[in-house]
XYZ file of C-alpha atoms in Angstrom:
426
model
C 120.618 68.667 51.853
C 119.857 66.978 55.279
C 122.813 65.336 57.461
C 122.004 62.801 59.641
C 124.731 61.236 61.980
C 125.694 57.767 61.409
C 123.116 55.274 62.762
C 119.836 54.559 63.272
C 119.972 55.563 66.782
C 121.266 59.113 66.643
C 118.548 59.997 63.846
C 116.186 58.897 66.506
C 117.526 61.362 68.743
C 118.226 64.162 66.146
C 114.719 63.952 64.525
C 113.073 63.843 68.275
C 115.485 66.719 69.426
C 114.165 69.128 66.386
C 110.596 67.515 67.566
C 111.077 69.230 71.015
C 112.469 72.686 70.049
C 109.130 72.729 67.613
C 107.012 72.051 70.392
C 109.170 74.524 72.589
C 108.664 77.074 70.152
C 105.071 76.498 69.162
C 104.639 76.404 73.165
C 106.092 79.761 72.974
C 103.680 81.034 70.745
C 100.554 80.232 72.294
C 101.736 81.202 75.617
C 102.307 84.899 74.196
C 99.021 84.391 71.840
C 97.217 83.507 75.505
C 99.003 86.536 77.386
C 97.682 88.717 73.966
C 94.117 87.384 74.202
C 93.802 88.070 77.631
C 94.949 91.587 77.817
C 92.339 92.353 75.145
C 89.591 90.313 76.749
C 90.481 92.178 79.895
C 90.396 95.367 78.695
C 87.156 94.687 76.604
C 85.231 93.414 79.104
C 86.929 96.293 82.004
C 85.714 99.342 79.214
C 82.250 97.535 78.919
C 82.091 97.235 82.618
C 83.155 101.329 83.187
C 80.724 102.378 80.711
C 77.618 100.862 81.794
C 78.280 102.519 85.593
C 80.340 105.948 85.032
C 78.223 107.410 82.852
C 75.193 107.918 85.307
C 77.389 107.969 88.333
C 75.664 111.141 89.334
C 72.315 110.399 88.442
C 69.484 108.983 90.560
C 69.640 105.450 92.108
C 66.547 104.726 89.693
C 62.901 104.420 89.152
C 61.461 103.600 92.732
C 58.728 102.177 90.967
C 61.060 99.681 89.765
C 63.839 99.080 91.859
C 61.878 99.699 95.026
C 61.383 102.703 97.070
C 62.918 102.220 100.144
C 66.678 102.183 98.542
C 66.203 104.692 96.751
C 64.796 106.997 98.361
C 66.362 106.851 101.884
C 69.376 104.041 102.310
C 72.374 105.817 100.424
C 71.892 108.545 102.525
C 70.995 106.531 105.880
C 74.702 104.519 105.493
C 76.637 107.353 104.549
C 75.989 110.327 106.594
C 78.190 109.569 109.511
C 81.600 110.025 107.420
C 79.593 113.182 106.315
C 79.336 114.399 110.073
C 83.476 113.093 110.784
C 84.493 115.030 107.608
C 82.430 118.219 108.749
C 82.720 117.932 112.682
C 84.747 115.547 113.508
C 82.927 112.549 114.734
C 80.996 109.933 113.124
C 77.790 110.218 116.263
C 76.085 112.902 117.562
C 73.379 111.228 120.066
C 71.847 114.534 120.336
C 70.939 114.678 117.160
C 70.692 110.923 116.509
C 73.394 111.330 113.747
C 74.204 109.032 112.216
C 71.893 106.530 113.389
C 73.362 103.463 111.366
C 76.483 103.732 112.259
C 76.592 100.461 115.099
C 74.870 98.648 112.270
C 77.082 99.414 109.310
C 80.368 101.321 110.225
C 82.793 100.400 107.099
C 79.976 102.048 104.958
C 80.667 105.283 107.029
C 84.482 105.049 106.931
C 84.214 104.844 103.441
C 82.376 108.003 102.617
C 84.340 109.812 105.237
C 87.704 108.888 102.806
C 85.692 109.706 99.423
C 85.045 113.151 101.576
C 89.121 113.720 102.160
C 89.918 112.760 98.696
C 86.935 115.012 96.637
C 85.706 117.213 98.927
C 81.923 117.668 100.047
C 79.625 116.207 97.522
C 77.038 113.344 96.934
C 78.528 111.411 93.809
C 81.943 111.063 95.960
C 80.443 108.473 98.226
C 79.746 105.891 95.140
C 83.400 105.832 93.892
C 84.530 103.594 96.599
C 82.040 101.442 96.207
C 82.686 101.349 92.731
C 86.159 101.257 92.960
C 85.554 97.695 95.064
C 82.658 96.443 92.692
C 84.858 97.073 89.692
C 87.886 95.188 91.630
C 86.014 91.950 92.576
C 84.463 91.681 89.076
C 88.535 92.030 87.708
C 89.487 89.763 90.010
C 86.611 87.219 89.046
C 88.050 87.275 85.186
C 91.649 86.758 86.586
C 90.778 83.727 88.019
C 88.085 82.229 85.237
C 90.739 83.159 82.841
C 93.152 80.733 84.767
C 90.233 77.946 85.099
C 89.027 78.184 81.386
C 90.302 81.082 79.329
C 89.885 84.526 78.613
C 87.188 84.024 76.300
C 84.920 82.774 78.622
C 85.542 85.011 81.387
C 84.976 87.755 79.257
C 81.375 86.197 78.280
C 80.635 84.910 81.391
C 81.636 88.396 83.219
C 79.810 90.524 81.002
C 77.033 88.518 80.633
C 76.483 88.155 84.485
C 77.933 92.139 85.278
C 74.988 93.182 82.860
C 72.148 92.264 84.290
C 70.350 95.329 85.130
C 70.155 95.160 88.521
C 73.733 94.800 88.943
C 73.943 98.157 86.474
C 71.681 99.939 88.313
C 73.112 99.129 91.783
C 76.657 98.807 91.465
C 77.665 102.845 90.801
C 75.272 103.574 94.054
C 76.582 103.394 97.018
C 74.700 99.995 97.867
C 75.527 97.713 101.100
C 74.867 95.065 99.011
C 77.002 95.126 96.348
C 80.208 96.154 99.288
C 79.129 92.569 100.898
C 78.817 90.630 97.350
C 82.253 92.174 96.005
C 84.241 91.208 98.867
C 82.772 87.996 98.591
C 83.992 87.357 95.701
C 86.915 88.655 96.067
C 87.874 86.530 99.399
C 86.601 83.414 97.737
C 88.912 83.755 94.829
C 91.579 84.695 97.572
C 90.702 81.212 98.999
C 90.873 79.328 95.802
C 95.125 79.291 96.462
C 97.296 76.276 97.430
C 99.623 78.847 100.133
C 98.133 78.922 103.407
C 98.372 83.014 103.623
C 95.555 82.989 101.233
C 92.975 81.097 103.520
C 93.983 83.603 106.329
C 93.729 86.632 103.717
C 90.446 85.062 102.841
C 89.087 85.046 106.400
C 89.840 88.205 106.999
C 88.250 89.800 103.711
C 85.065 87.827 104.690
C 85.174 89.099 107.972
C 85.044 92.862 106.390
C 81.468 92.187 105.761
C 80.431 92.236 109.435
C 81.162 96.466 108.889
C 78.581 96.467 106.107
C 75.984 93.907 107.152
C 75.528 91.087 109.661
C 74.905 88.628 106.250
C 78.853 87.747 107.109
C 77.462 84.657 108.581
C 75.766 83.425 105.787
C 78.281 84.047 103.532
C 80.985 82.583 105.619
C 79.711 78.881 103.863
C 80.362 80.604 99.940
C 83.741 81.616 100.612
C 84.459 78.405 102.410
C 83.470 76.516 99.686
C 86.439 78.280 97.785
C 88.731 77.450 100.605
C 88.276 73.709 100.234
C 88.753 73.840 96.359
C 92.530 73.350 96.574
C 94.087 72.085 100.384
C 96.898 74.102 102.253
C 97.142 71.684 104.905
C 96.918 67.949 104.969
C 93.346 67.163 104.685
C 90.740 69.830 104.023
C 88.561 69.550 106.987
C 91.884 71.360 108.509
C 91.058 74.071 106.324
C 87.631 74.780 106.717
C 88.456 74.681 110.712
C 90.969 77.365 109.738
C 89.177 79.617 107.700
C 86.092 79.727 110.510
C 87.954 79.789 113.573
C 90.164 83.235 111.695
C 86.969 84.584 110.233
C 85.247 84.411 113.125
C 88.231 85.875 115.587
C 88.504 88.674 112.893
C 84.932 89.393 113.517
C 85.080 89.710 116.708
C 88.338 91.913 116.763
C 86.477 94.627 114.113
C 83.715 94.833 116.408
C 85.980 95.923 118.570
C 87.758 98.084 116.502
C 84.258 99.967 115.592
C 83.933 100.516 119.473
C 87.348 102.175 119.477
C 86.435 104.599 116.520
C 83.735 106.457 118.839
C 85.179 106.837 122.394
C 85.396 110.589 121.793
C 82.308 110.555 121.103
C 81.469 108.359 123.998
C 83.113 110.568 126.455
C 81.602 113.314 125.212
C 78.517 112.165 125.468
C 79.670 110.308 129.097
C 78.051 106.806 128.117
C 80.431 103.737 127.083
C 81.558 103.274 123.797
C 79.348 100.362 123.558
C 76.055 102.146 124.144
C 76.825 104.402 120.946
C 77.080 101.219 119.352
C 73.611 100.126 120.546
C 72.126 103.310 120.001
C 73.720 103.480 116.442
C 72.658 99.983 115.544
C 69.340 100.690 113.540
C 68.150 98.088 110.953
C 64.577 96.079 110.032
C 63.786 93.391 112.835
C 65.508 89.948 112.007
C 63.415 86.684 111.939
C 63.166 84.953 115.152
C 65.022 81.357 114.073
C 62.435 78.790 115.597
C 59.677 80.618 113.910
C 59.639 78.055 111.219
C 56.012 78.262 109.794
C 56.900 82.183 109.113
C 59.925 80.402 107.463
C 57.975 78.078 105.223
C 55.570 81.179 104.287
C 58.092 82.876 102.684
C 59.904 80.081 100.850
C 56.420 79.738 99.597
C 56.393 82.903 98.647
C 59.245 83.286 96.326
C 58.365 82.118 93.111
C 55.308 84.317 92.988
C 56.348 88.135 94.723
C 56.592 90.695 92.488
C 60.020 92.288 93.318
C 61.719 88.938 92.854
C 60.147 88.434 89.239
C 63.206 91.470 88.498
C 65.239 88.545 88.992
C 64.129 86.739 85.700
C 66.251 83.936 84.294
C 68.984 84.693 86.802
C 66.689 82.574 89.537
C 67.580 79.188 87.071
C 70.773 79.973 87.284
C 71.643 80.648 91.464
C 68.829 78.420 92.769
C 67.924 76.013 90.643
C 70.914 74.987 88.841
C 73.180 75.115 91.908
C 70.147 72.941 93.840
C 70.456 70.133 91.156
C 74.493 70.087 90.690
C 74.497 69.984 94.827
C 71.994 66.702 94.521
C 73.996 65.131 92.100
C 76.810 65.481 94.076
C 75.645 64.055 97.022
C 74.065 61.118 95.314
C 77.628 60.155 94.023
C 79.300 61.609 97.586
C 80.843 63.732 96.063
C 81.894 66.056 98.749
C 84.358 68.828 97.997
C 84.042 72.929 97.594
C 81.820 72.754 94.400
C 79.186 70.774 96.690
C 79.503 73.560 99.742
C 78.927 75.913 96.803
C 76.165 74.725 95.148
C 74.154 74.447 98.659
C 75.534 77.854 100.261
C 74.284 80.054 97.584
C 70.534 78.440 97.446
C 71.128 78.708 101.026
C 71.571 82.693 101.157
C 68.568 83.388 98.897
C 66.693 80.752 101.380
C 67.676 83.017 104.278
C 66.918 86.486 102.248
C 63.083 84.718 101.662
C 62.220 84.289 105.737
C 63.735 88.241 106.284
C 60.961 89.813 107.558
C 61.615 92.626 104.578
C 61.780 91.800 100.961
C 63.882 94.006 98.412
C 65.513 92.515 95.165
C 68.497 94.256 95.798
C 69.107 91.545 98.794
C 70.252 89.210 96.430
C 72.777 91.318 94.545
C 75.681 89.141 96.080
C 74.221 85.846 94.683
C 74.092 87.172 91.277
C 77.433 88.342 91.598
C 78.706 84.841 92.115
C 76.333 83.357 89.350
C 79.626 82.989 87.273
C 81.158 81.250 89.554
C 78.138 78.443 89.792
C 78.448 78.233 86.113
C 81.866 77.037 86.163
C 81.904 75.013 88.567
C 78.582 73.429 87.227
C 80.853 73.071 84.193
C 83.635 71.625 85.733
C 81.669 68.913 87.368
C 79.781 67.685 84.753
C 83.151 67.461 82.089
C 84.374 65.545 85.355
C 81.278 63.167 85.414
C 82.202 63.338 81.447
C 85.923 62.276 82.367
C 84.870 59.804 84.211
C 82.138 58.141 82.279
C 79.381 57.860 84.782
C 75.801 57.998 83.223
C 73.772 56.224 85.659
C 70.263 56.499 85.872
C 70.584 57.040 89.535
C 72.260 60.129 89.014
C 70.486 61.695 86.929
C 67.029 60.837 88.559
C 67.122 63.051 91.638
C 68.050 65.865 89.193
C 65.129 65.128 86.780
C 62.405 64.533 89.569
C 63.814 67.808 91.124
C 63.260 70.086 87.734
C 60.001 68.617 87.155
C 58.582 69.001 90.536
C 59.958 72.737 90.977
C 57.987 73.325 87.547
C 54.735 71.837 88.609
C 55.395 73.990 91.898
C 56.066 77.535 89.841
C 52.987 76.742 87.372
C 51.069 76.425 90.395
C 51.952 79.303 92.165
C 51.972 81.662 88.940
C 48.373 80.383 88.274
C 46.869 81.637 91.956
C 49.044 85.168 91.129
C 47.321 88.072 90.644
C 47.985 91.952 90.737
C 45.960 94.418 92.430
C 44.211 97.123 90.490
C 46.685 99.931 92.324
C 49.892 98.065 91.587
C 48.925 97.220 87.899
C 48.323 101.016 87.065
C 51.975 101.200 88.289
């Protein structure tokens, strides 16, 4: 039988006491249901991950007919062999026999096979752990934080869906520059995405790594940004995005100077500065010349319709024209925060990747690796316009007139397309 103290008062307070230590304990539950689900999401979606890379690990790059020739045949070895010639003689350049000639351009690449060399020894599948090792780290770090935003459920689909694409298979157990720039891009914008101030500095300086893989820091210095200003560490955001440049770019600056100081015995061997084995070392396809803007507009033009990018397939919906749309919306309703920077940064990259003077698909490995990222925050912002109940016509216009006219645009370029004889018997 159930006691209940005199008055109606106390079994108010007795019934809403036993109400709370429910909740507390139902609370309980779900919290250590939540910490269950993810652990087995996690490891799910980290054994999926391993086994789509580890088995081939020591197998070719792939089909050059497919994934183009030029990485394949030539770049794995091209980026790597300097840590080869440190491990084996004790310097990463040898002018006089113009080894290794890419190591001004891309010197982490370099340092990172000369570490795979002291920790396995002299062989060729050592050089992809590392970058597997920091592929595999971004992508765990990516479900850490999508479990946080949504839950583990969908950061296991949305990571496996997006790590499976096949040219994210087939490039991420090489040792590809591309996939070193994309994963610590991801993994300094999700370093960004925290309220303390260390993590913008942290941030900065992981997105200043890239510069010792590829000069693309500078277009990627906008995506990470855009992580930055999700949450602010100081009073007013603009403080933070002044931040995060000003460090990235002084950390820049400081590693070039740090990859100057890694070959002054070779320098004074050779009896030229350390910054003409830089120059000499600094081998890489001719950039596009900025102004050149009708070169520019040829190969925007050009996208929709090259062969290579066609490997791309649905993915293109999803990190140009989906983040294109959300970034028009958002502007229409001035809506400017770090989903907005993100949603124009990444069309922005594959924009810059289409006036390169050289095309390979591979370029836009590091978009694809943030296409879960655009899908949340896609999500986020339209259960926001949700929240908020905003349905005007205006809004949805721009978005509408947008689709329609990039479809008229692809039907017309897919209807002038047309292979050549040679590269259809391919």
């Amino acid at each position: 039988m159930l006691y209940f103290p005199v008055g109606r008062t106390r079994v108010r307070e007795t019934i809403a006491l036993w109400c709370r230590r429910g909740q507390e304990k139902n609370k309980d539950g779900y919290a250590a249901m939540t910490r269950k689900s993810f652990w087995i999401c996690l490891a799910i979606f980290a054994a999926s991950y391993l086994a789509l890379r580890l088995l081939w690990l020591t197998g070719d790059p792939g089909i050059p007919s497919v994934w183009e020739y030029g990485y394949n045949a030539t770049d794995e070895g091209y980026y790597l062999a300097g840590g080869k010639e440190k491990f084996l003689w004790n310097c990463f350049v040898d002018l006089a026999r113009t080894e290794a000639f890419t190591y001004g351009f891309s010197p982490g690449t370099h340092w990172l096979s000369y570490l795979s060399h002291l920790v396995f020894g002299l062989s060729t599948w050592a050089w992809r752990i590392p970058f597997l090792s920091i592929a595999c780290l971004a992508w765990l770090v990516l479900f850490v934080h999508l479990s946080r935003r949504s839950s583990p459920v969908n950061a296991l689909l949305l990571c496996t869906a997006a790590s499976s694409i096949p040219m994210l298979i087939a490039y991420e157990r090489t040792a590809s520059n591309d996939v070193l720039i994309g994963a610590l891009a991801v993994i300094a914008y999700v370093t960004g995405t925290g309220k303390s101030r260390w993590r913008l500095f942290a941030a900065a300086f992981l997105t200043s790594l890239i510069v010792l893989v590829k000069p693309s820091v500078w277009v990627l210095i906008p995506v990470v940004a855009a992580g930055v200003l999700q949450v602010s560490k100081f009073r007013k955001h603009w403080i933070d995005g002044v931040c995060y440049v000003v460090v990235s770019v002084a950390c820049v600056f400081f590693l070039k100077l740090l990859v100057a100081w890694t070959v002054l015995p070779e320098a004074h061997q050779a009896n030229v500065s350390a910054w003409e084995i830089v120059r000499r070392t600094t081998t890489h396809y001719p950039l596009p010349n900025l102004t050149d803007f009708a070169s520019h507009f040829r190969g925007l033009s050009a996208f929709p319709r090259d062969p290579s990018y066609a490997l791309l397939g649905v993915t293109t919906v999803f990190v140009f024209l989906l983040p294109i749309c959300m970034a028009m919306k958002n502007l229409v309703n001035l809506r400017f925060s770090g989903n907005t920077l993100l949603f124009i940064s990444i069309p922005a990259y594959i924009a810059a990747i289409n006036v390169m003077n050289t095309h390979y698909t591979h370029y836009f490995i590091p978009a694809l690796m943030f296409l879960p990222v655009v899908v949340d925050a896609a999500a986020d912002e339209i259960e926001m316009d949700l929240h908020d109940g905003k349905a005007r016509i205006k809004e949805v216009l721009p978005v509408l007139v947008f689709i329609a006219a990039a479809c008229v645009i692809g039907l017309l370029s897919l209807s002038g397309f047309s292979l050549s004889p040679q590269l259809a018997n391919q």
